[in-house]
Amino acid sequence: MRVVKVLYEALIRLKFEAFQEWMEINGNSEIANSFMNSKQLSSLLRSRNKENMEDTKEIFTTVNQYYCEFEEEIINNTYGPTARFWQSYLDIAQALLDYVKSFRLGDWDLQLSSMERLLIWFHAYDRINYARHFTYCWASLNNLHESHPTIYEEFKSGNFTVKRSSGNFNIIPPDQVIEQTVNREQKGAGGIIASTTSAGCVQRWILSSHVTAAWCADFKVSIGFSKVKSGSKDLRSARKRFDEKSVLACYKVKQQWSNPFLPT
């Protein structure tokens, strides 16, 4: 996932550079420069709150209209197949990031919309197995309000995810919780790995392992041994510095190969 995000960020920067050049060619450089140098944008970058977002809404809407036109030209193959390919990557990566975001926020509507966008690309790139099974999964979930209204209401409330600690943007899907709790206890120290080859013993252990895992977890909490860190690792200062270095390295390599979003 980190590789996807690093490449996505590097391509977005290259694309915006190409957009600025496109604006100059079309005689709209003043609009782009006024937006980049505006006090509203500077305030938003310093403090990302609702008030500052509202202040930049008007000027951003104008620039975004031109940006959509530029993006439409890329999709229509104006800048060649390479630009179109990398634009498809950006669309796929954005859908994937939104899918992850839907879990982090417990947003059911975002989950369905991001699944729908991913499904389009599974078909476009002939990923047959994903396209086949994901179609059924998405259709079932999209019809949940009729087939299972009670479950639908719970999912709308965000109860399709699990929050294990305090903080923001750290909610995770249930299967990941199982990996971090029951499976971790089973395969870690004191687990079944390399302990026995008896099929009966393994079977009995599987039926009771989740109970012992819960006991171990409660015991660690009671003695203050288990320290669950809140917040996302991606938001830590060290991680952000490392990711920025990775993005710059990827950006420089792509720039040496030439910007794919510039006219060939």
Rosetta silent file (secondary structure, phi, psi, omega in degrees, C-alpha in Angstrom):
SEQUENCE: MRVVKVLYEALIRLKFEAFQEWMEINGNSEIANSFMNSKQLSSLLRSRNKENMEDTKEIFTTVNQYYCEFEEEIINNTYGPTARFWQSYLDIAQALLDYVKSFRLGDWDLQLSSMERLLIWFHAYDRINYARHFTYCWASLNNLHESHPTIYEEFKSGNFTVKRSSGNFNIIPPDQVIEQTVNREQKGAGGIIASTTSAGCVQRWILSSHVTAAWCADFKVSIGFSKVKSGSKDLRSARKRFDEKSVLACYKVKQQWSNPFLPT
SCORE:     score description
SCORE:     0.000 S_00000001
   1 L     0.000  -36.618 -179.207    0.000    0.000    0.000 S_00000001
   2 H   -64.607  -39.387  178.067    2.853    2.382    0.774 S_00000001
   3 H   -60.927  -41.367  178.289    4.320    1.912   -2.711 S_00000001
   4 H   -59.759  -44.887 -177.245    0.907    2.745   -4.192 S_00000001
   5 H   -69.632  -39.350 -179.972    0.684    5.939   -2.136 S_00000001
   6 H   -64.860  -48.262  179.024    4.247    7.059   -2.869 S_00000001
   7 H   -64.485  -38.199  177.857    3.870    6.587   -6.622 S_00000001
   8 H   -59.572  -47.237 -178.341    0.416    8.211   -6.501 S_00000001
   9 H   -65.527  -41.354  179.257    1.781   11.322   -4.782 S_00000001
  10 H   -62.962  -41.877  179.821    4.737   11.598   -7.182 S_00000001
  11 H   -68.709  -36.417  177.748    2.437   11.327  -10.221 S_00000001
  12 H   -62.047  -39.165  179.151    0.021   13.895   -8.800 S_00000001
  13 H   -67.391  -41.805  177.143    2.878   16.403   -8.510 S_00000001
  14 H   -64.910  -38.765 -179.845    3.978   15.737  -12.085 S_00000001
  15 H   -66.173  -38.923  179.991    0.402   16.028  -13.265 S_00000001
  16 H   -69.309  -34.848  174.711   -0.065   19.370  -11.523 S_00000001
  17 H   -61.930  -43.275  177.839    3.124   20.687  -13.129 S_00000001
  18 H   -64.617  -35.839  178.131    1.743   19.670  -16.514 S_00000001
  19 H   -64.580  -41.210  177.957   -1.561   21.342  -15.607 S_00000001
  20 H   -62.200  -40.378  177.405    0.209   24.632  -14.834 S_00000001
  21 H   -66.635  -38.518  177.678    1.910   24.475  -18.226 S_00000001
  22 H   -62.596  -39.063  178.168   -1.448   23.681  -19.843 S_00000001
  23 H   -64.321  -39.466  178.389   -2.950   26.744  -18.168 S_00000001
  24 H   -66.082  -41.726  179.806   -0.165   28.937  -19.578 S_00000001
  25 H   -62.303  -36.306 -178.198   -0.663   27.541  -23.078 S_00000001
  26 L   -91.106    9.379  175.167   -4.387   28.295  -22.875 S_00000001
  27 L    74.365   25.769 -179.179   -3.822   31.817  -21.543 S_00000001
  28 L  -118.431   25.608 -176.578   -5.068   31.129  -18.008 S_00000001
  29 H   -63.875  -31.921 -179.208   -1.784   31.382  -16.138 S_00000001
  30 H   -63.679  -37.513  179.563   -3.012   34.353  -14.088 S_00000001
  31 H   -65.315  -44.919  179.893   -5.843   32.280  -12.633 S_00000001
  32 H   -64.446  -43.024 -178.727   -3.463   29.473  -11.631 S_00000001
  33 H   -67.072  -39.114  179.377   -0.899   31.891  -10.161 S_00000001
  34 H   -65.335  -34.129  177.842   -3.521   33.822   -8.208 S_00000001
  35 H   -70.377  -45.390 -177.411   -4.761   30.554   -6.711 S_00000001
  36 H   -66.309  -30.797 -177.227   -1.277   29.297   -5.806 S_00000001
  37 L  -101.654    9.123 -176.042   -0.317   32.633   -4.227 S_00000001
  38 L   -72.669  149.392  177.284   -3.643   33.375   -2.571 S_00000001
  39 H   -67.492  -32.709 -179.596   -3.865   34.083    1.142 S_00000001
  40 H   -62.670  -41.790  179.611   -6.793   31.683    1.401 S_00000001
  41 H   -68.204  -39.787  177.906   -4.685   28.754    0.194 S_00000001
  42 H   -61.628  -41.069  178.719   -1.821   29.693    2.535 S_00000001
  43 H   -65.437  -39.031 -179.798   -4.245   29.807    5.466 S_00000001
  44 H   -65.721  -39.499  179.859   -5.683   26.429    4.493 S_00000001
  45 H   -69.312  -31.831  178.218   -2.226   24.829    4.328 S_00000001
  46 H   -75.301  -40.474 -177.593   -1.338   26.231    7.740 S_00000001
  47 L  -141.352  106.845 -175.469   -4.609   25.218    9.370 S_00000001
  48 L   -88.761   83.328  178.006   -6.910   22.733    7.649 S_00000001
  49 L  -124.523  173.902 -174.450  -10.264   23.531    9.176 S_00000001
  50 H   -63.225  -38.483 -178.006  -13.776   24.031    7.846 S_00000001
  51 H   -63.466  -46.090  179.711  -13.602   27.839    7.904 S_00000001
  52 H   -67.448  -33.186  177.121  -10.457   27.986    5.753 S_00000001
  53 H   -65.207  -39.800  177.921  -11.907   25.422    3.361 S_00000001
  54 H   -65.164  -35.895 -179.301  -14.971   27.604    2.872 S_00000001
  55 H   -66.638  -33.263 -178.656  -12.746   30.626    2.159 S_00000001
  56 H   -90.386   -1.473 -172.700  -10.933   28.795   -0.663 S_00000001
  57 H   -61.673  -44.493 -175.244  -14.099   27.258   -2.112 S_00000001
  58 H   -65.033  -51.918 -177.717  -14.814   29.961   -4.702 S_00000001
  59 H   -69.779  -32.906  178.473  -11.316   30.236   -6.189 S_00000001
  60 H   -66.828  -38.900 -179.977  -10.803   26.469   -5.962 S_00000001
  61 H   -59.805  -40.819  179.236  -14.026   25.824   -7.909 S_00000001
  62 H   -64.146  -48.351 -179.834  -12.757   27.971  -10.791 S_00000001
  63 H   -65.253  -37.811 -178.164   -9.366   26.240  -10.943 S_00000001
  64 H   -64.085  -32.875  177.479  -11.000   22.818  -10.570 S_00000001
  65 H   -62.253  -43.555  177.364  -13.123   23.422  -13.689 S_00000001
  66 H   -67.928  -37.150 -179.932   -9.957   23.921  -15.741 S_00000001
  67 H   -64.023  -39.104  177.704   -8.321   20.933  -14.041 S_00000001
  68 H   -65.665  -37.387  176.829  -11.257   18.708  -15.044 S_00000001
  69 H   -64.188  -43.205  177.934  -10.906   19.910  -18.646 S_00000001
  70 H   -61.924  -43.242  179.464   -7.205   19.060  -18.588 S_00000001
  71 H   -65.512  -36.436  178.462   -7.951   15.623  -17.133 S_00000001
  72 H   -64.464  -36.881  177.668  -10.610   15.019  -19.787 S_00000001
  73 H   -65.646  -37.359  177.460   -8.023   15.668  -22.507 S_00000001
  74 H   -64.250  -45.590 -179.346   -5.728   13.078  -20.914 S_00000001
  75 H   -64.094  -33.700  179.853   -8.523   10.493  -20.810 S_00000001
  76 L   -81.671   10.736  173.581   -9.376   11.238  -24.456 S_00000001
  77 L    71.604   22.779  178.660   -5.786   10.298  -25.400 S_00000001
  78 L   -64.053  -34.548 -176.292   -4.769   13.857  -26.365 S_00000001
  79 L  -102.634   12.847  175.014   -1.372   13.410  -24.701 S_00000001
  80 L    98.951  167.311 -176.556   -0.775    9.852  -25.835 S_00000001
  81 H   -66.962  -28.915 -179.503   -1.278    6.354  -24.379 S_00000001
  82 H   -65.607  -45.753  177.869    1.378    6.771  -21.661 S_00000001
  83 H   -62.663  -39.292  179.887   -0.438    9.707  -20.072 S_00000001
  84 H   -65.908  -38.969  178.246   -3.707    7.843  -20.348 S_00000001
  85 H   -62.475  -47.945 -178.427   -2.193    4.766  -18.668 S_00000001
  86 H   -68.988  -27.655  173.896   -0.848    6.742  -15.716 S_00000001
  87 H   -66.416  -38.391  176.893   -4.168    8.544  -15.390 S_00000001
  88 H   -64.188  -36.882  176.614   -5.851    5.151  -15.069 S_00000001
  89 H   -62.176  -44.085  179.265   -3.345    4.300  -12.321 S_00000001
  90 H   -61.153  -39.978  179.096   -4.262    7.501  -10.465 S_00000001
  91 H   -65.855  -42.253  178.749   -7.961    6.657  -10.726 S_00000001
  92 H   -65.083  -46.029 -179.476   -7.390    3.116   -9.441 S_00000001
  93 H   -62.240  -39.617  179.175   -5.157    4.302   -6.597 S_00000001
  94 H   -65.130  -40.640  177.393   -7.700    6.953   -5.572 S_00000001
  95 H   -63.952  -40.779  179.189  -10.479    4.356   -5.483 S_00000001
  96 H   -66.002  -42.335  178.095   -8.282    2.048   -3.408 S_00000001
  97 H   -64.550  -37.666  176.454   -7.366    4.826   -0.977 S_00000001
  98 H   -66.479  -34.777  177.714  -11.041    5.730   -0.617 S_00000001
  99 H   -64.086  -44.239  176.770  -11.800    2.067    0.078 S_00000001
 100 H   -65.447  -40.548  179.784   -9.239    2.038    2.904 S_00000001
 101 H   -61.465  -35.095 -179.823  -10.548    5.401    4.125 S_00000001
 102 H   -62.063  -34.260  175.139  -14.073    3.968    4.363 S_00000001
 103 H   -72.760  -44.166 -177.452  -12.807    1.476    6.956 S_00000001
 104 H   -61.570  -31.491 -178.305  -10.774    4.060    8.833 S_00000001
 105 H  -101.848  -12.503 -175.367  -13.817    6.332    9.171 S_00000001
 106 L    69.171   37.853 -176.495  -16.552    3.674    9.303 S_00000001
 107 L  -100.145  104.232 -175.716  -18.248    5.293    6.290 S_00000001
 108 H   -69.107  -40.116  179.898  -20.569    2.762    4.648 S_00000001
 109 H   -63.963  -40.727  177.550  -21.581    4.971    1.692 S_00000001
 110 H   -65.127  -35.937  178.206  -17.929    5.637    0.843 S_00000001
 111 H   -61.272  -46.735 -178.811  -17.251    1.906    1.007 S_00000001
 112 H   -66.515  -41.810 -178.756  -19.937    1.123   -1.568 S_00000001
 113 H   -67.702  -39.296  178.446  -18.925    3.950   -3.918 S_00000001
 114 H   -69.585  -35.041  175.721  -15.226    3.017   -3.788 S_00000001
 115 H   -63.194  -40.516  179.512  -16.099   -0.650   -4.395 S_00000001
 116 H   -63.777  -41.350  179.202  -18.084    0.357   -7.468 S_00000001
 117 H   -67.812  -38.952  176.542  -15.142    2.341   -8.862 S_00000001
 118 H   -64.836  -37.931 -179.185  -12.737   -0.538   -8.225 S_00000001
 119 H   -60.142  -38.438  178.194  -15.133   -2.942   -9.902 S_00000001
 120 H   -59.360  -42.480 -177.976  -14.983   -0.921  -13.134 S_00000001
 121 H   -74.623  -29.137  174.509  -11.209   -1.286  -13.260 S_00000001
 122 H   -60.966  -41.221  177.828  -11.315   -5.016  -12.535 S_00000001
 123 H   -71.505  -40.680 -176.547  -13.363   -5.414  -15.707 S_00000001
 124 H   -63.993  -35.640 -178.136  -11.264   -2.917  -17.688 S_00000001
 125 L  -101.740   17.148  173.429   -8.015   -4.747  -16.936 S_00000001
 126 L    58.145   38.999  173.097   -9.489   -8.261  -17.350 S_00000001
 127 L   -87.621   82.503 -166.116   -9.058   -9.327  -13.746 S_00000001
 128 H   -59.519  -48.150 -176.498  -11.664  -12.016  -14.236 S_00000001
 129 H   -64.297  -45.318  177.438  -11.761  -13.558  -10.761 S_00000001
 130 H   -61.802  -44.216 -177.826  -11.893  -10.195   -8.989 S_00000001
 131 H   -61.993  -42.119 -176.954  -14.514   -8.917  -11.424 S_00000001
 132 H   -68.219  -52.599 -175.604  -16.716  -11.983  -11.012 S_00000001
 133 H   -75.376  -35.288 -179.160  -16.674  -12.302   -7.223 S_00000001
 134 H   -69.207  -31.730  177.092  -16.496   -8.578   -6.492 S_00000001
 135 H   -62.023  -46.827  179.539  -19.569   -7.958   -8.642 S_00000001
 136 H   -64.219  -42.469 -179.890  -21.630  -10.382   -6.547 S_00000001
 137 H   -61.491  -48.568 -178.605  -20.221   -8.949   -3.313 S_00000001
 138 H   -63.926  -42.525 -179.450  -20.965   -5.340   -4.312 S_00000001
 139 H   -63.321  -39.566  179.266  -24.462   -6.184   -5.571 S_00000001
 140 H   -66.285  -44.293 -179.673  -25.297   -8.011   -2.329 S_00000001
 141 H   -69.185  -34.925 -179.710  -24.050   -5.175   -0.148 S_00000001
 142 H   -69.909  -22.211 -179.774  -25.771   -2.562   -2.285 S_00000001
 143 L  -101.713   12.717 -174.591  -29.069   -4.405   -1.806 S_00000001
 144 H   -64.013  -30.806 -178.232  -28.571   -4.860    1.925 S_00000001
 145 H   -65.600  -21.629  177.444  -31.207   -2.269    2.841 S_00000001
 146 H   -98.021  -41.176 -177.061  -33.866   -4.546    1.326 S_00000001
 147 H   -77.469  -38.918 -179.124  -32.517   -8.012    2.102 S_00000001
 148 L  -141.469   76.048 -174.600  -31.284   -7.331    5.658 S_00000001
 149 H   -60.629  -33.661 -179.626  -32.493   -3.897    6.839 S_00000001
 150 H   -66.269  -45.259  177.908  -31.346   -4.407   10.449 S_00000001
 151 H   -64.657  -37.538  179.133  -27.793   -5.196    9.397 S_00000001
 152 H   -59.915  -43.847  179.413  -27.914   -2.286    6.954 S_00000001
 153 H   -63.608  -37.737  177.501  -28.749    0.156    9.751 S_00000001
 154 H   -65.871  -43.186  179.487  -25.857   -1.180   11.819 S_00000001
 155 H   -65.473  -38.117  177.441  -23.455   -0.828    8.898 S_00000001
 156 H   -62.522  -28.649  178.660  -24.689    2.725    8.219 S_00000001
 157 L   -82.868    0.272  178.257  -23.807    3.503   11.831 S_00000001
 158 L    94.255    9.090 -175.568  -20.262    2.327   11.180 S_00000001
 159 L   -88.576   33.276  169.826  -20.575   -1.076   12.826 S_00000001
 160 L  -105.900    6.797  179.587  -18.871   -2.962    9.991 S_00000001
 161 L  -131.602  174.616 -178.724  -15.482   -2.042   11.495 S_00000001
 162 E  -130.334  132.273  176.873  -13.744   -2.335   14.877 S_00000001
 163 L  -109.805  111.671 -174.694  -12.114    0.431   16.908 S_00000001
 164 L   -93.928  -16.129 -176.365   -9.535   -1.031   19.300 S_00000001
 165 L  -147.915  169.383  178.581   -8.027    2.181   20.649 S_00000001
 166 L   -75.793  172.318 -179.586   -8.669    5.889   21.061 S_00000001
 167 L   109.143 -177.457 -177.269   -7.656    8.430   18.449 S_00000001
 168 L  -115.650  151.762  173.028   -8.703    9.237   14.901 S_00000001
 169 L    58.749   38.612 -179.594   -8.448    7.394   11.606 S_00000001
 170 L  -132.379   22.252  175.350   -7.475    4.081   13.227 S_00000001
 171 L   -79.078  141.701 -176.744  -10.599    1.948   12.780 S_00000001
 172 E  -129.054  158.155  179.322   -9.852   -1.381   11.102 S_00000001
 173 L   -70.935  157.099 -175.715  -11.897   -4.141    9.405 S_00000001
 174 H   -59.134  -38.878 -178.447  -12.916   -7.245   11.426 S_00000001
 175 H   -64.551  -32.038  177.016  -10.625   -9.669    9.564 S_00000001
 176 H   -70.903  -34.251  176.878   -7.625   -7.504   10.466 S_00000001
 177 H   -62.973  -42.547  178.566   -8.729   -7.528   14.109 S_00000001
 178 H   -61.806  -40.284  178.389   -8.741  -11.348   14.058 S_00000001
 179 H   -63.865  -36.479 -175.956   -5.222  -11.317   12.619 S_00000001
 180 H   -82.997  -15.110 -176.604   -4.038   -8.942   15.353 S_00000001
 181 L  -115.667  -83.101 -174.202   -5.681  -10.815   18.235 S_00000001
 182 H   -60.608  -52.397 -177.393   -6.653  -14.493   17.926 S_00000001
 183 H   -64.540  -34.900  179.392   -4.297  -15.438   15.080 S_00000001
 184 H   -65.523  -42.117  178.631   -1.414  -13.540   16.638 S_00000001
 185 H   -67.281  -35.447 -178.042   -1.828  -15.408   19.921 S_00000001
 186 H   -68.755  -38.267 -173.238   -2.139  -18.722   18.101 S_00000001
 187 H   -99.736   -4.339  179.462    1.015  -18.314   16.015 S_00000001
 188 L   -89.042 -159.794  179.298    3.160  -16.443   18.530 S_00000001
 189 L   -62.201  130.762 -177.990    5.026  -17.651   21.609 S_00000001
 190 L    86.237    3.260 -179.976    3.016  -20.386   23.318 S_00000001
 191 L   -84.177 -167.759 -174.557    0.988  -21.047   20.196 S_00000001
 192 L   -84.699  -17.712 -176.314    0.449  -24.255   18.288 S_00000001
 193 L   -61.155  126.605  177.669    3.282  -23.760   15.779 S_00000001
 194 L    63.238   20.774 -178.594    5.975  -26.449   16.207 S_00000001
 195 L   -98.577  -37.070 -177.045    4.255  -27.764   19.359 S_00000001
 196 L  -157.282  157.939  175.355    2.593  -30.964   18.165 S_00000001
 197 L  -115.593    5.656 -179.777    1.817  -33.056   15.109 S_00000001
 198 L   -76.960  122.999 -179.135   -1.235  -34.752   16.610 S_00000001
 199 H   -63.092  -39.769 -179.619   -4.343  -34.010   14.544 S_00000001
 200 H   -65.963  -40.505  179.011   -6.637  -34.476   17.558 S_00000001
 201 H   -64.963  -43.474  178.141   -4.584  -32.137   19.723 S_00000001
 202 H   -60.996  -42.954 -179.413   -4.564  -29.480   17.031 S_00000001
 203 H   -62.814  -44.150  178.782   -8.337  -29.788   16.605 S_00000001
 204 H   -65.467  -37.500  179.684   -8.998  -29.416   20.348 S_00000001
 205 H   -66.463  -39.755  179.408   -6.618  -26.496   20.510 S_00000001
 206 H   -61.350  -39.664 -177.448   -8.345  -24.715   17.593 S_00000001
 207 H   -69.402  -22.589 -176.400  -11.730  -24.998   19.336 S_00000001
 208 H  -116.669   -4.650 -173.461  -10.436  -23.372   22.527 S_00000001
 209 H   -64.060  -34.068 -178.952   -7.603  -21.117   21.340 S_00000001
 210 H   -66.423  -29.739  178.693   -9.788  -18.010   20.988 S_00000001
 211 H   -70.409  -47.098  179.304  -10.756  -18.319   24.670 S_00000001
 212 H   -64.944  -33.890  177.247   -7.161  -18.553   25.870 S_00000001
 213 H   -63.493  -40.675  177.923   -6.231  -15.660   23.563 S_00000001
 214 H   -65.448  -40.773  177.330   -8.917  -13.518   25.211 S_00000001
 215 H   -60.912  -45.824 -179.759   -7.645  -14.492   28.671 S_00000001
 216 H   -60.990  -43.311 -178.999   -4.078  -13.563   27.733 S_00000001
 217 H   -64.083  -43.589  179.423   -5.170  -10.214   26.332 S_00000001
 218 H   -65.164  -38.205 -179.977   -7.239   -9.368   29.445 S_00000001
 219 H   -65.496  -41.877  178.906   -4.386  -10.393   31.731 S_00000001
 220 H   -62.601  -39.255  178.681   -1.905   -8.146   29.880 S_00000001
 221 H   -66.939  -40.594 -176.274   -4.297   -5.207   30.179 S_00000001
 222 H   -65.390  -30.785  179.927   -4.896   -5.851   33.905 S_00000001
 223 L   -98.460    4.752  177.795   -1.158   -5.696   34.721 S_00000001
 224 L    74.971   17.384 -178.930   -0.517   -2.746   32.388 S_00000001
 225 L   -80.811  -33.905 -177.239    1.669   -4.807   30.066 S_00000001
 226 L   -89.112  116.947  178.932   -0.425   -4.257   26.944 S_00000001
 227 L  -115.780  102.252 -179.878   -0.060   -0.731   25.595 S_00000001
 228 L   -85.864  115.762 -178.493   -2.309   -0.126   22.600 S_00000001
 229 L   -79.411  136.079  179.433   -1.035    2.895   20.712 S_00000001
 230 L   -94.291  161.597  178.606   -3.644    5.229   19.321 S_00000001
 231 L    87.619  164.189 -179.256   -3.519    7.033   16.026 S_00000001
 232 L   -90.182  141.670  177.795   -2.306    5.981   12.619 S_00000001
 233 H   -61.596  -31.994 -177.841    1.374    5.199   12.000 S_00000001
 234 H   -66.603  -17.255 -178.117    1.166    7.197    8.775 S_00000001
 235 H   -94.262   -1.556  179.224    0.494   10.378   10.764 S_00000001
 236 L   -75.952  149.469 -174.045    3.647   10.169   12.865 S_00000001
 237 H   -60.500  -43.396 -178.507    6.372   12.739   12.167 S_00000001
 238 H   -63.978  -41.425  179.674    9.086   10.186   11.411 S_00000001
 239 H   -66.204  -40.130 -179.878    6.866    8.304    8.978 S_00000001
 240 H   -65.303  -39.299  177.349    5.844   11.505    7.195 S_00000001
 241 H   -65.060  -42.249  179.321    9.480   12.552    6.774 S_00000001
 242 H   -65.087  -43.042 -179.943   10.384    9.130    5.423 S_00000001
 243 H   -64.748  -37.864  178.692    7.417    9.105    3.042 S_00000001
 244 H   -64.107  -41.110  176.375    8.299   12.586    1.755 S_00000001
 245 H   -61.979  -40.198  179.761   11.843   11.431    0.958 S_00000001
 246 H   -66.202  -40.578  178.618   10.414    8.419   -0.871 S_00000001
 247 H   -63.830  -44.278 -179.932    8.012   10.589   -2.859 S_00000001
 248 H   -63.431  -39.337  178.319   10.809   12.985   -3.871 S_00000001
 249 H   -64.226  -44.083  178.523   13.016   10.085   -4.975 S_00000001
 250 H   -66.036  -40.056  179.372   10.192    8.635   -7.080 S_00000001
 251 H   -61.357  -42.914 -178.840    9.345   12.091   -8.442 S_00000001
 252 H   -66.275  -39.561  178.273   12.941   12.697   -9.563 S_00000001
 253 H   -63.450  -46.903  179.287   13.133    9.342  -11.338 S_00000001
 254 H   -64.007  -35.602 -179.676    9.865    9.965  -13.186 S_00000001
 255 H   -68.237  -36.284  176.723   10.990   13.482  -14.048 S_00000001
 256 H   -64.974  -33.123  178.120   14.218   12.151  -15.556 S_00000001
 257 L   -77.170   -8.402 -175.085   12.158    9.857  -17.760 S_00000001
 258 L    93.255  143.621 -178.746   10.104   12.941  -18.781 S_00000001
 259 L   -67.265  117.669 -176.158    6.754   14.041  -17.428 S_00000001
 260 L   -69.297  -14.931 -177.575    4.154   11.600  -18.867 S_00000001
 261 L   -94.822    1.426  175.269    1.383   14.210  -18.709 S_00000001
 262 L   -88.853  151.192  179.413    3.123   16.686  -21.010 S_00000001
 263 L   -58.662  136.808  179.928    2.367   16.640  -24.758 S_00000001
 264 L   -91.239    0.000    0.000    4.650   14.258  -26.658 S_00000001
